[in-house]
Coordinates of C-alpha atoms in Angstrom, one line a residue:
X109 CA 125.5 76.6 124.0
X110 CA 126.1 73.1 122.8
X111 CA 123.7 71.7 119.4
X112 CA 121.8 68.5 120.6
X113 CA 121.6 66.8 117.4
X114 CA 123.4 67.7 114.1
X115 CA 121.1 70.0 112.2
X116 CA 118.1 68.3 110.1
X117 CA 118.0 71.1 108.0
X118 CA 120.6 73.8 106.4
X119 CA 120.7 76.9 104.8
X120 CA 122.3 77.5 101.4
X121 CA 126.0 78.0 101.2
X122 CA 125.4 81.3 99.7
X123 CA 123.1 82.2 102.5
X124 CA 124.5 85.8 103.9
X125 CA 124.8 85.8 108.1
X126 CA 126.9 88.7 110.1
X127 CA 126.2 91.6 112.3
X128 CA 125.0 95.2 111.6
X129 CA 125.8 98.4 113.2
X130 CA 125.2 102.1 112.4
X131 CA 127.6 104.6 111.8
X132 CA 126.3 107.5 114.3
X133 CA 126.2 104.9 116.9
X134 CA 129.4 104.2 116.8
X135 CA 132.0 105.9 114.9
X136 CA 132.1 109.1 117.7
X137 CA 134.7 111.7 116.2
X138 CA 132.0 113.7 115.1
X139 CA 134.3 116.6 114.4
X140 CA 137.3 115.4 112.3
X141 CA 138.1 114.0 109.3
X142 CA 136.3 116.7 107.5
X143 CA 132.9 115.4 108.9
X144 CA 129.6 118.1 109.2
X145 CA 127.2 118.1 111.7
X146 CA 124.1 115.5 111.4
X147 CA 120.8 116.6 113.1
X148 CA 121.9 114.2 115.9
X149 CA 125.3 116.2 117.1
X150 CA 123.8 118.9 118.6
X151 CA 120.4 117.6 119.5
X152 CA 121.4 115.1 121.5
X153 CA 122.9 117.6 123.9
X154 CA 120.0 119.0 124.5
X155 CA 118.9 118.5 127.9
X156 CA 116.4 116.0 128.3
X157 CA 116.6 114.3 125.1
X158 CA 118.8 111.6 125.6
X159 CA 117.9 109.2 128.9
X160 CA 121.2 109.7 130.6
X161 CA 122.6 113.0 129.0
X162 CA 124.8 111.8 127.1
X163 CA 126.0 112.1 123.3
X164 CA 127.1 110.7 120.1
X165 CA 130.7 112.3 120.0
X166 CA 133.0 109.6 120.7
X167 CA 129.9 106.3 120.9
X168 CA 132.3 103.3 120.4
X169 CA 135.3 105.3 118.7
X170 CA 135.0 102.9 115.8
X171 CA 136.6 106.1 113.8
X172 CA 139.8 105.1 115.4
X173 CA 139.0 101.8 116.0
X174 CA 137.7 100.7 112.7
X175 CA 140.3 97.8 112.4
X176 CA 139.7 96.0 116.0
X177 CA 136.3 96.3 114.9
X178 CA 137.2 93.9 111.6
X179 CA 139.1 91.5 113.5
X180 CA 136.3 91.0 116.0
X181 CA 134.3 90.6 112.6
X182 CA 136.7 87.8 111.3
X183 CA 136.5 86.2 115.2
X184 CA 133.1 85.4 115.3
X185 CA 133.3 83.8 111.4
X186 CA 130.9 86.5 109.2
X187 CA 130.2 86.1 105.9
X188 CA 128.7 89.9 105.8
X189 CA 129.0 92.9 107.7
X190 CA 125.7 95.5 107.2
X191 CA 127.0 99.2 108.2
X192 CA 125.7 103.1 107.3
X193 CA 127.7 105.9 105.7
X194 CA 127.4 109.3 107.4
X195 CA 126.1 111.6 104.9
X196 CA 127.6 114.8 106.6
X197 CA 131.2 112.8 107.0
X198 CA 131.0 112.3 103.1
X199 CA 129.7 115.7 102.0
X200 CA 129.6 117.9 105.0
X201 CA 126.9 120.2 104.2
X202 CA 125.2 117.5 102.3
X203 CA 123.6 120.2 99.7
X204 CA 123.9 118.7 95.8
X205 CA 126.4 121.7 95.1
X206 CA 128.2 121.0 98.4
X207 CA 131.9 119.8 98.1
X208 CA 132.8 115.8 98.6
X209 CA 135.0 115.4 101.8
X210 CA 138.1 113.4 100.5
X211 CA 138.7 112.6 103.7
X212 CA 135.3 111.1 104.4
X213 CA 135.7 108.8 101.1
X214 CA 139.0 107.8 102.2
X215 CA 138.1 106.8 105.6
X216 CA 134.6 104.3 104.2
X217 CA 137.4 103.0 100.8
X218 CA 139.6 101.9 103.0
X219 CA 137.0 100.4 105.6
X220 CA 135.3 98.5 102.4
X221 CA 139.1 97.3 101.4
X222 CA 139.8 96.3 104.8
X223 CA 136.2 93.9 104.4
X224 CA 137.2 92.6 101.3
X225 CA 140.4 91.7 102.1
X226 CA 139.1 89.4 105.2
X227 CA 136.6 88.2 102.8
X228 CA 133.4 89.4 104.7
X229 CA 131.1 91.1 102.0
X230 CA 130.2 94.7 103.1
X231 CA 126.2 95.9 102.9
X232 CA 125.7 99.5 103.1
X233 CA 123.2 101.7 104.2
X234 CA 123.1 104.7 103.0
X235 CA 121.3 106.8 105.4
X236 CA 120.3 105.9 108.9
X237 CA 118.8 108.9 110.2
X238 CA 122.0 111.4 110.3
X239 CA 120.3 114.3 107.9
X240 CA 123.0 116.8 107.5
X241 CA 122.4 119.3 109.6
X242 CA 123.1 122.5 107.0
X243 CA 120.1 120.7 105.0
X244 CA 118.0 120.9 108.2
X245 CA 118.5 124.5 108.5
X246 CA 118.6 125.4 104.8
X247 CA 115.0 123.6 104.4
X248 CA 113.9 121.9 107.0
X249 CA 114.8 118.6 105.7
X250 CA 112.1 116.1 105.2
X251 CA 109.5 118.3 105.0
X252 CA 111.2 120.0 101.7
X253 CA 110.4 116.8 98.5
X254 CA 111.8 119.4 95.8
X255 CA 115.1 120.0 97.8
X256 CA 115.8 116.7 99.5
X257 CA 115.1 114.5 96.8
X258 CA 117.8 116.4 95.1
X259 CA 120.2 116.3 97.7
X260 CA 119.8 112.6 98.5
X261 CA 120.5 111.4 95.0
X262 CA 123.4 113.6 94.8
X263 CA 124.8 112.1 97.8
X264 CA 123.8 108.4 96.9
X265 CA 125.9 109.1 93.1
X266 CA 128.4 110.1 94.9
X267 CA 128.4 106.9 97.2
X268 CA 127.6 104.8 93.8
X269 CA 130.5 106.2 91.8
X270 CA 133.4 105.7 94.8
X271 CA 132.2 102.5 96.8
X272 CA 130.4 100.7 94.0
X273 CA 132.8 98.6 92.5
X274 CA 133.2 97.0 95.6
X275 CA 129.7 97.1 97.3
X276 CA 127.0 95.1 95.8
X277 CA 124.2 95.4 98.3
X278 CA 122.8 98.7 98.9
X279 CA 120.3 99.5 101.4
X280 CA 119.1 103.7 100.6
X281 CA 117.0 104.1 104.0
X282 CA 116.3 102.3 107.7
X283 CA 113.4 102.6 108.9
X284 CA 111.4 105.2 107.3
X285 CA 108.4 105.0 109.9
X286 CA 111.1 105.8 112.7
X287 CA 112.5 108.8 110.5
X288 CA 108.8 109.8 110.1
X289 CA 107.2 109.3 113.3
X290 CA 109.9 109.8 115.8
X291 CA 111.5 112.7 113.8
X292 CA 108.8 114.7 113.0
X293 CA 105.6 113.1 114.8
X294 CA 106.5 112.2 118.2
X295 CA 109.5 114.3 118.4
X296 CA 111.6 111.9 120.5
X297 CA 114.3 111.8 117.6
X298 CA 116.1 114.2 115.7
X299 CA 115.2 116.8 114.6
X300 CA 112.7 116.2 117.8
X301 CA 109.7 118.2 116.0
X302 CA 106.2 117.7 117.2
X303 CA 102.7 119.0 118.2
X304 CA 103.7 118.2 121.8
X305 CA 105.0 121.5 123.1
X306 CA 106.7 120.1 125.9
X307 CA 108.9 118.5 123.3
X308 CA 109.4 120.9 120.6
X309 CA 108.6 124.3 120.2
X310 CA 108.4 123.6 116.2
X311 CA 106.1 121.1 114.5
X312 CA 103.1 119.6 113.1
X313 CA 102.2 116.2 114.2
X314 CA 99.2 116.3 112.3
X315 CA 101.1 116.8 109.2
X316 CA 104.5 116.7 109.1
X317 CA 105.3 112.7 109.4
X318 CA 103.3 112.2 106.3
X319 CA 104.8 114.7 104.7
X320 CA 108.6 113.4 105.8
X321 CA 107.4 110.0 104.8
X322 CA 106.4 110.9 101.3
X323 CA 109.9 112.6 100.7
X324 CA 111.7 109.8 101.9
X325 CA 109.7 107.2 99.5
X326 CA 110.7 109.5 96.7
X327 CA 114.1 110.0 97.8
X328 CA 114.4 106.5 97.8
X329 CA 112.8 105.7 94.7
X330 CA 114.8 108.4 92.7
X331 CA 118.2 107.2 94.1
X332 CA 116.9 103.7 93.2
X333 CA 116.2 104.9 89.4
X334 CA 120.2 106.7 89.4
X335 CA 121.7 103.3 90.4
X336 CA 119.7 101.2 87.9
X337 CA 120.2 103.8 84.7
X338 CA 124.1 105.0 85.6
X339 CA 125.5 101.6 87.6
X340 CA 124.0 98.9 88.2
X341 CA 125.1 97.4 84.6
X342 CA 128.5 97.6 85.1
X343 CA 128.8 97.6 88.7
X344 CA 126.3 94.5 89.0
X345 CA 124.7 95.2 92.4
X346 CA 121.7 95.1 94.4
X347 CA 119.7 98.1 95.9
X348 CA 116.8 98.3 97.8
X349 CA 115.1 99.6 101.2
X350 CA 114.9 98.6 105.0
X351 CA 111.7 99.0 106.7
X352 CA 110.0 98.6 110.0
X353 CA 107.2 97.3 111.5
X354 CA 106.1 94.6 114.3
X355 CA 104.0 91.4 113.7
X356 CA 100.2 92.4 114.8
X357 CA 97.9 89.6 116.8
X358 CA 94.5 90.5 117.3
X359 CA 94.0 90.7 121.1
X360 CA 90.8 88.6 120.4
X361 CA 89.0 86.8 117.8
X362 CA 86.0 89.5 117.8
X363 CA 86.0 91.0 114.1
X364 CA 86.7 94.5 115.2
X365 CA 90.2 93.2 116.9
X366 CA 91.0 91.1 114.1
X367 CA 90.7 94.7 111.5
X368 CA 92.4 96.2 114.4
X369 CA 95.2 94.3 114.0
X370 CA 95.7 94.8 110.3
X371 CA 95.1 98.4 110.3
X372 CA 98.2 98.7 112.3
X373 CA 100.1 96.3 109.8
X374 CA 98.8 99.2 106.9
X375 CA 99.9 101.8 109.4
X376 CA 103.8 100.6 110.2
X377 CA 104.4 98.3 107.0
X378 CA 101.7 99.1 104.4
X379 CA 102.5 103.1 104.8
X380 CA 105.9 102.4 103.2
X381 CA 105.4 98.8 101.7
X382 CA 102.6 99.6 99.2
X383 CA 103.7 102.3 97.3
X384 CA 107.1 101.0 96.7
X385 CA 106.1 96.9 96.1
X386 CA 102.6 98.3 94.9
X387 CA 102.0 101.2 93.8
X388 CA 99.9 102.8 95.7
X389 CA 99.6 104.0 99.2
X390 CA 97.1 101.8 101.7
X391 CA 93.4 102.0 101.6
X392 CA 93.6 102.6 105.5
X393 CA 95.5 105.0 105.5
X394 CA 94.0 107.1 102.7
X395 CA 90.6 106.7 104.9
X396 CA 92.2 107.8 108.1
X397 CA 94.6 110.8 106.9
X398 CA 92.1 111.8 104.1
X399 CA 93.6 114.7 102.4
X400 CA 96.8 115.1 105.2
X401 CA 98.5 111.9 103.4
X402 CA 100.4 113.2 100.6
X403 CA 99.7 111.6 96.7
X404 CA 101.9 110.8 94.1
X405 CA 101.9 112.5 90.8
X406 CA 101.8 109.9 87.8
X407 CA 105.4 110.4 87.0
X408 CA 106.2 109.7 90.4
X409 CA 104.7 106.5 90.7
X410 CA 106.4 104.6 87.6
X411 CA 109.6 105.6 89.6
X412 CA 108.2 104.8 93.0
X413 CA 106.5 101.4 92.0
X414 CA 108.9 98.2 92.0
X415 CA 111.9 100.6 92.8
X416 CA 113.5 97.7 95.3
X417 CA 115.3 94.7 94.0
X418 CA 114.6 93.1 97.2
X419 CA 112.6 93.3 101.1
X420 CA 114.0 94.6 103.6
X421 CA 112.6 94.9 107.0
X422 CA 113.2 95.4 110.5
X423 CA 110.8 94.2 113.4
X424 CA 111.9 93.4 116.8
X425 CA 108.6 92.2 118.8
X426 CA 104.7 91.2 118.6
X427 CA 101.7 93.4 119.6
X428 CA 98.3 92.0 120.7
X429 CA 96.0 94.4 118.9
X430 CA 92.9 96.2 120.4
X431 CA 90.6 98.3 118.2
X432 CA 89.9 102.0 119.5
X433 CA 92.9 104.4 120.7
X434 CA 93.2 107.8 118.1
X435 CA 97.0 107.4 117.9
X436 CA 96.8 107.4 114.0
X437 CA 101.1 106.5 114.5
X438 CA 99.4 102.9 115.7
X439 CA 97.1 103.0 113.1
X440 CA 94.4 103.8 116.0
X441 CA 94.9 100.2 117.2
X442 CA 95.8 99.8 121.2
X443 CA 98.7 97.9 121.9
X444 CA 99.4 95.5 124.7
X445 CA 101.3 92.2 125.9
X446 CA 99.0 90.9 128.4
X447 CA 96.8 88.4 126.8
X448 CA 92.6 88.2 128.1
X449 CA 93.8 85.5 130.6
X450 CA 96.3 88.4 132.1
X451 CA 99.5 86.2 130.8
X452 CA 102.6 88.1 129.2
X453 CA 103.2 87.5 125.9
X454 CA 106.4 86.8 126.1
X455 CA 109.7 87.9 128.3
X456 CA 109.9 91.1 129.2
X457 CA 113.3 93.2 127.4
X458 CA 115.0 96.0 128.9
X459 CA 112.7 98.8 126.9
X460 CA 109.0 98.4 127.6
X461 CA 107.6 98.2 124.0
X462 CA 109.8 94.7 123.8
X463 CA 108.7 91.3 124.4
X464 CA 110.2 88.0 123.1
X465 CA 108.3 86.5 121.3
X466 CA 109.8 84.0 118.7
X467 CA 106.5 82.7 116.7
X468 CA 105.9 86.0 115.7
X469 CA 109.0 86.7 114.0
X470 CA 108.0 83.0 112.2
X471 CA 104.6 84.8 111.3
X472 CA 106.0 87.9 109.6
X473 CA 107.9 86.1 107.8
X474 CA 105.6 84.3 106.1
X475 CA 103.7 87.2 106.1
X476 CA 106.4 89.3 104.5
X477 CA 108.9 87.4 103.5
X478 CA 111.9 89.7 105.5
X479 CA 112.3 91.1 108.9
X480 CA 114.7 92.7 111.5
X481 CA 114.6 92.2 115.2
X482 CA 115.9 92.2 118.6
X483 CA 115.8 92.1 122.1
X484 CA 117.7 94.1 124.7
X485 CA 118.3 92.0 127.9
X486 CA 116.8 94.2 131.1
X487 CA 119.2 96.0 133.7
X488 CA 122.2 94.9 131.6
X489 CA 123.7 98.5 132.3
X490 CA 123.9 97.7 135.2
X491 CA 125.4 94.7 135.6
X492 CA 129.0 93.6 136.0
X493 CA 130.9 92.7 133.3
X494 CA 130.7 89.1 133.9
X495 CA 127.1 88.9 134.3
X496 CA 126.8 91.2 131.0
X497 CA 128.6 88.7 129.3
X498 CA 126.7 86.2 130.2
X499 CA 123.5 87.2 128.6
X500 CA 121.2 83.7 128.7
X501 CA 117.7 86.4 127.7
X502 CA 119.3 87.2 124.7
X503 CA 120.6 84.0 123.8
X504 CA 116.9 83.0 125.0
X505 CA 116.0 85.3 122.2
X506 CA 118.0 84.2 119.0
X507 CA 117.4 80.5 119.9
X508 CA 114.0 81.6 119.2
X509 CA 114.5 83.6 116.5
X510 CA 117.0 81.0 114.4
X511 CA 114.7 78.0 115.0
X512 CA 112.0 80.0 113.5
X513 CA 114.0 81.9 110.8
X514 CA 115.1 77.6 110.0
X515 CA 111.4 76.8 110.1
X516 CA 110.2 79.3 107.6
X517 CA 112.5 78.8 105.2
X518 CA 112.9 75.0 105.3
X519 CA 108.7 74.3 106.3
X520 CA 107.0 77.3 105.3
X521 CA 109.3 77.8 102.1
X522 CA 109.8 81.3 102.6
X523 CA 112.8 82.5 100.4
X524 CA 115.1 84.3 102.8
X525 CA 118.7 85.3 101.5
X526 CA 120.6 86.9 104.4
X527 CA 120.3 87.5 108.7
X528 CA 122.0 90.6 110.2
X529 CA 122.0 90.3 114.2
X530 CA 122.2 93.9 115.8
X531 CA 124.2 95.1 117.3
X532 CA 127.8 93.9 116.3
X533 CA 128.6 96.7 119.7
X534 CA 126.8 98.0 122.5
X535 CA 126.7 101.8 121.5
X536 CA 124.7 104.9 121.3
X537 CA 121.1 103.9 121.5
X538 CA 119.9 107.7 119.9
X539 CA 117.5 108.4 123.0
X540 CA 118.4 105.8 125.6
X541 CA 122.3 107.4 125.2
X542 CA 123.9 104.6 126.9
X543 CA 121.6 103.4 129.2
X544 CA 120.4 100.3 126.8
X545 CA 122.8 97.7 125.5
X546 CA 122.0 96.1 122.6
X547 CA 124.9 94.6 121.1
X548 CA 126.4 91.0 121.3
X549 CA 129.3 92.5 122.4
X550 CA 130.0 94.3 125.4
X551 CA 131.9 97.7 125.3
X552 CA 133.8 99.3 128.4
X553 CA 132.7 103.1 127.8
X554 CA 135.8 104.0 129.7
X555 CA 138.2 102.1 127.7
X556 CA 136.7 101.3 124.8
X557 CA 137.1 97.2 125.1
X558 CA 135.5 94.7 123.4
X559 CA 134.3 91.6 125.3
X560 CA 132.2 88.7 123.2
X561 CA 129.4 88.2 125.1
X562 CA 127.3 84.7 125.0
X563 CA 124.8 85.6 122.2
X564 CA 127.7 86.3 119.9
X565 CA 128.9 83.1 120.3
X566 CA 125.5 81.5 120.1
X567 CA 124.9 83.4 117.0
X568 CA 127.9 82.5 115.3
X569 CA 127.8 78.8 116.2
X570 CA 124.7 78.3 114.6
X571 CA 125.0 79.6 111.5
X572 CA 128.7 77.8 110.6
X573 CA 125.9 74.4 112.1
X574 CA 123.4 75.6 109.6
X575 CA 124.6 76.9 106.4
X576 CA 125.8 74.8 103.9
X577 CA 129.3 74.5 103.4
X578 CA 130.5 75.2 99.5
X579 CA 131.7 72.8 97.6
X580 CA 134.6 74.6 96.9
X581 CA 135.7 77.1 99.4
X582 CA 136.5 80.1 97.8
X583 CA 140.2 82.0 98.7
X584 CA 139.9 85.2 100.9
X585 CA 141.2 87.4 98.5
X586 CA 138.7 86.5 95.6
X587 CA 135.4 86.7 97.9
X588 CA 132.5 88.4 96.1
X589 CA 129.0 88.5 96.8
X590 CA 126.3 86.9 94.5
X591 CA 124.3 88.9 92.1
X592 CA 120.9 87.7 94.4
X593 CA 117.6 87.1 92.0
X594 CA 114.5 90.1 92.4
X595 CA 111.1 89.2 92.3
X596 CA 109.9 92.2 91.9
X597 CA 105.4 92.6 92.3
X598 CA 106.1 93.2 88.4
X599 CA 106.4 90.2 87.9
X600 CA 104.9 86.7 89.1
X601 CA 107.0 85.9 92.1
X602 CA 107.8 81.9 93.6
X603 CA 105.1 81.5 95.9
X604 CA 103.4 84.9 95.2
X605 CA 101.2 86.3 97.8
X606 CA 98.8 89.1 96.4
X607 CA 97.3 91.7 98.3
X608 CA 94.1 89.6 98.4
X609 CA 95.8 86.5 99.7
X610 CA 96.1 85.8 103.6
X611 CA 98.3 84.1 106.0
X612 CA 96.8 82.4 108.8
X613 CA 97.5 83.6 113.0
X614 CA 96.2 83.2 116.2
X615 CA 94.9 85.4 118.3
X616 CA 95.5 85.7 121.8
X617 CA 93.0 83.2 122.9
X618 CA 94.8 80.9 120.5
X619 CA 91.8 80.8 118.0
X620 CA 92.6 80.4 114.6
X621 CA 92.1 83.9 112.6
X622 CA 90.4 82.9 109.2
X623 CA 92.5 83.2 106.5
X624 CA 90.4 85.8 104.5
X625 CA 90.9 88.5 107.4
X626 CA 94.5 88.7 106.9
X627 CA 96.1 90.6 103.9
X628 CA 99.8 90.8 102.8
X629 CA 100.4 94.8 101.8
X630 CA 103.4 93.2 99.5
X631 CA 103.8 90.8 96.8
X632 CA 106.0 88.5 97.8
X633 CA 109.7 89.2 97.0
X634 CA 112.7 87.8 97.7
X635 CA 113.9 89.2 101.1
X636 CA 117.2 89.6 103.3
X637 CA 116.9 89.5 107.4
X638 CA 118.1 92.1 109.3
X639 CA 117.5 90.3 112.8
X640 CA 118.4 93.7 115.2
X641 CA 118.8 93.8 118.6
X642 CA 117.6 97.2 119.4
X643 CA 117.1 100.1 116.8

């Protein structure tokens, strides 16, 4: 826990650092305060669909709790605290002719006041996969672009018009693959549809992720285009978009592994990365979806193109990449972590699509300029408290991932703005239920306590070591964030990377991959870190 050497190398004063959490995770009280149901209240009682049973209805009680939740905030020495608003606790039935809960805007003012007034500068999501549920049953959601667009604006105005005078950094979705794929493809998340029958009765796996994918870009895009035109002037913020996606290694240097691997780049990233930063949706995936992937009309893509001031993106491990496989949700690239000479990649987390593995997160970087990611430390449910506590594989981890966040910005010259380590709590990890712990904090179920565990302390040691000081420290009260610079692929970024350029890997033999095989689906732009533990 203790730093060897002072630090060679810093990160800007006004470099942004705290901890992230989302609000069906762990605000609980699902049924007060004025609050509707989200598609995750009653699906998570389904039997079956959670890994121990159990539901979203009290989670952390950070409803109740919101305060202790603040002070454990100012404990560990944030700068920034990345959170979601519940749709359905703000308008219940979440329909553009729906009535605002005053009691739901109350509750998020005086959470944002609360922030302010410790100085820690509040970054809000707006919508981390807790879809009304009256907009679910009026029109199935995602799979309705003239409805939901609608509705999402609405609900993003209203968020723009109450909170935006004191939030500056907007985020309007998290992980639109996981909405997509999970929601409507795999059928593992709410609303749990899918082709699978022993999963869902309801569904089109074939067709419906594509189509929920194409809704959320435009929702997206459109709220983007209401912020710029009615608020951003005066209110002088930031907004942009979180995606998802792991770093890909071709398992091999034979060329079909190498295409392999970036196919399933196109597939997570490029799906969502292109249109938005681009224009356009990925070569790939118009050859493997063919008519199934939805298009854009014209009018659609001046809004959709360049509509995020920034990158953001979540990624928690590294995949070696095989071609073959017809899961067109991996881009019909095999996954695996055991390398030709049957090594692991990496150390093995908790869930088994996890593996550490810090040069990765070094690689995306460069490759994308922003990233979120995590680790969840195995059997950690079932520990005692004081072996919980002491969690050396997740320190492990963001010793890995700091020295190489530190590396790409201060060798590689990557332009990164802000880290978010996930999760500020253990809480309700949607399909594990309880089972997984992801926070850097440990939470007694039963009573609701708080205990720092080791990783939040590492974390928050090393960034008060590694970000710069300022000059003159400015008073609590008077804290508020930077306007931070775009780049957008408009215009010609620092160190642009076109879709033609290339960033150099390895693959698991340890081979060089030539430069020319690799393609960046963004321009580069300046980015903010979400570094998650867990989703």
């Amino acid at each position: 826990m203790t730093t060897q050497s002072p630090p060679q190398h810093k990160l800007s004063s006004d470099f942004i650092w705290g901890f992230a959490t989302a609000s069906f995770q762990i605000e609980g009280s699902t049924d007060v305060g004025g609050r509707g149901k989200s598609i995750w209240d009653d699906y998570a009682r389904i039997p079956g669909k959670t890994m121990d049973g159990r539901n979203g209805d009290v989670a952390t009680d950070s409803y109740n709790r919101w305060a202790e939740d603040i002070d454990l905030l100012v404990s560990y020495g944030v700068k920034s605290y990345r959170f979601s608003l519940s749709w359905s606790r703000i308008i219940p039935l979440g329909g553009r002719d729906d009535p605002v809960s005053e009691e739901g805007i109350k509750f998020y003012s005086d959470f944002i006041d609360a922030l302010v007034a410790k100085g820690i500068t509040p970054f809000v999501t707006l919508y981390h996969w807790d879809l009304p549920q009256a907009l679910h049953d009026r029109y199935l959601g995602w799979l309705n672009k003239e409805e939901i667009v609608q509705d999402y604006v609405r609900y993003s105005r209203v968020c723009f018009e109450r909170f935006g005078d004191r939030v500056k950094h907007w985020l309007t979705m998290n992980e639109p693959w996981c909405i997509s794929i999970l929601g409507y493809g795999r059928g593992v998340f709410a609303p749990g549809r899918s082709s699978d029958r022993m999963r869902s009765t309801e569904g089109d796996s074939t067709t419906e992720p594509w189509i929920a994918g194409h809704s959320v870009i435009l929702s997206h895009a459109y709220a983007v285009k209401a912020y710029r035109e009615e608020f951003k002037e005066t209110q002088g913020g930031q907004i942009g978009i979180t995606l998802n996606g792991d770093w890909a290694i071709p398992y091999d240097d034979s060329p079909e592994n190498i295409e392999a691997a970036q196919n399933a780049l196109d597939a997570a990233i490029g799906w969502f990365a292109d249109p938005i930063y681009l224009g356009h949706y990925p070569a790939y995936m118009k050859q493997m979806l063919g008519d199934r992937l939805p298009t854009f009309t014209e009018e659609e893509l001046t809004i959709v193109k360049a509509s995020s001031d920034f990158y953001g993106m979540n990624t928690y491990t590294t995949n070696l990449c095989k071609a073959g496989g017809e899961d067109e949700f991996q881009g019909k690239t095999e996954y695996t972590f055991t390398r030709p000479d049957g090594t692991q990649l990496g150390p093995q987390a908790h869930c088994a699509w996890l593996q550490d593995y810090p040069q990765g997160f070094r690689d995306l970087l460069n490759y994308l300029y922003n990233v979120q990611n995590g680790f969840a430390v195995k059997d950690e449910n079932t520990m005692s408290l004081e072996d919980a506590l002491q969690d050396e594989p997740r320190v492990q981890y963001y010793r890995g991932v700091t020295q190489s966040l530190i590396d790409a910005v201060t060798k590689d010259g990557v332009d990164v703005r802000a880290y978010f380590a996930w999760s500020l709590l253990d809480n309700f990890e949607w399909a594990d239920g309880y089972v997984t712990r992801f926070g850097v904090t440990y939470v007694d179920y039963d009573t609701q306590k708080r205990y720092p565990k080791d990783s939040a302390k590492f974390v928050s040691k090393w960034f008060k070591e590694h970000v710069a000081e300022d000059e003159i420290a400015p008073k609590v009260a008077e804290v508020a964030p930077k306007a931070i610079k775009s780049s957008s692929p408009a215009s010609a970024p620092r160190n642009g990377v076109s879709k033609r350029q290339s960033v150099s890997s390895k693959s698991a033999n340890g081979k060089t991959v030539p430069k020319k095989t690799w393609k960046s689906p963004i321009a580069r732009v300046t980015a903010y870190i979400s570094t998650f533990l867990g989703i």
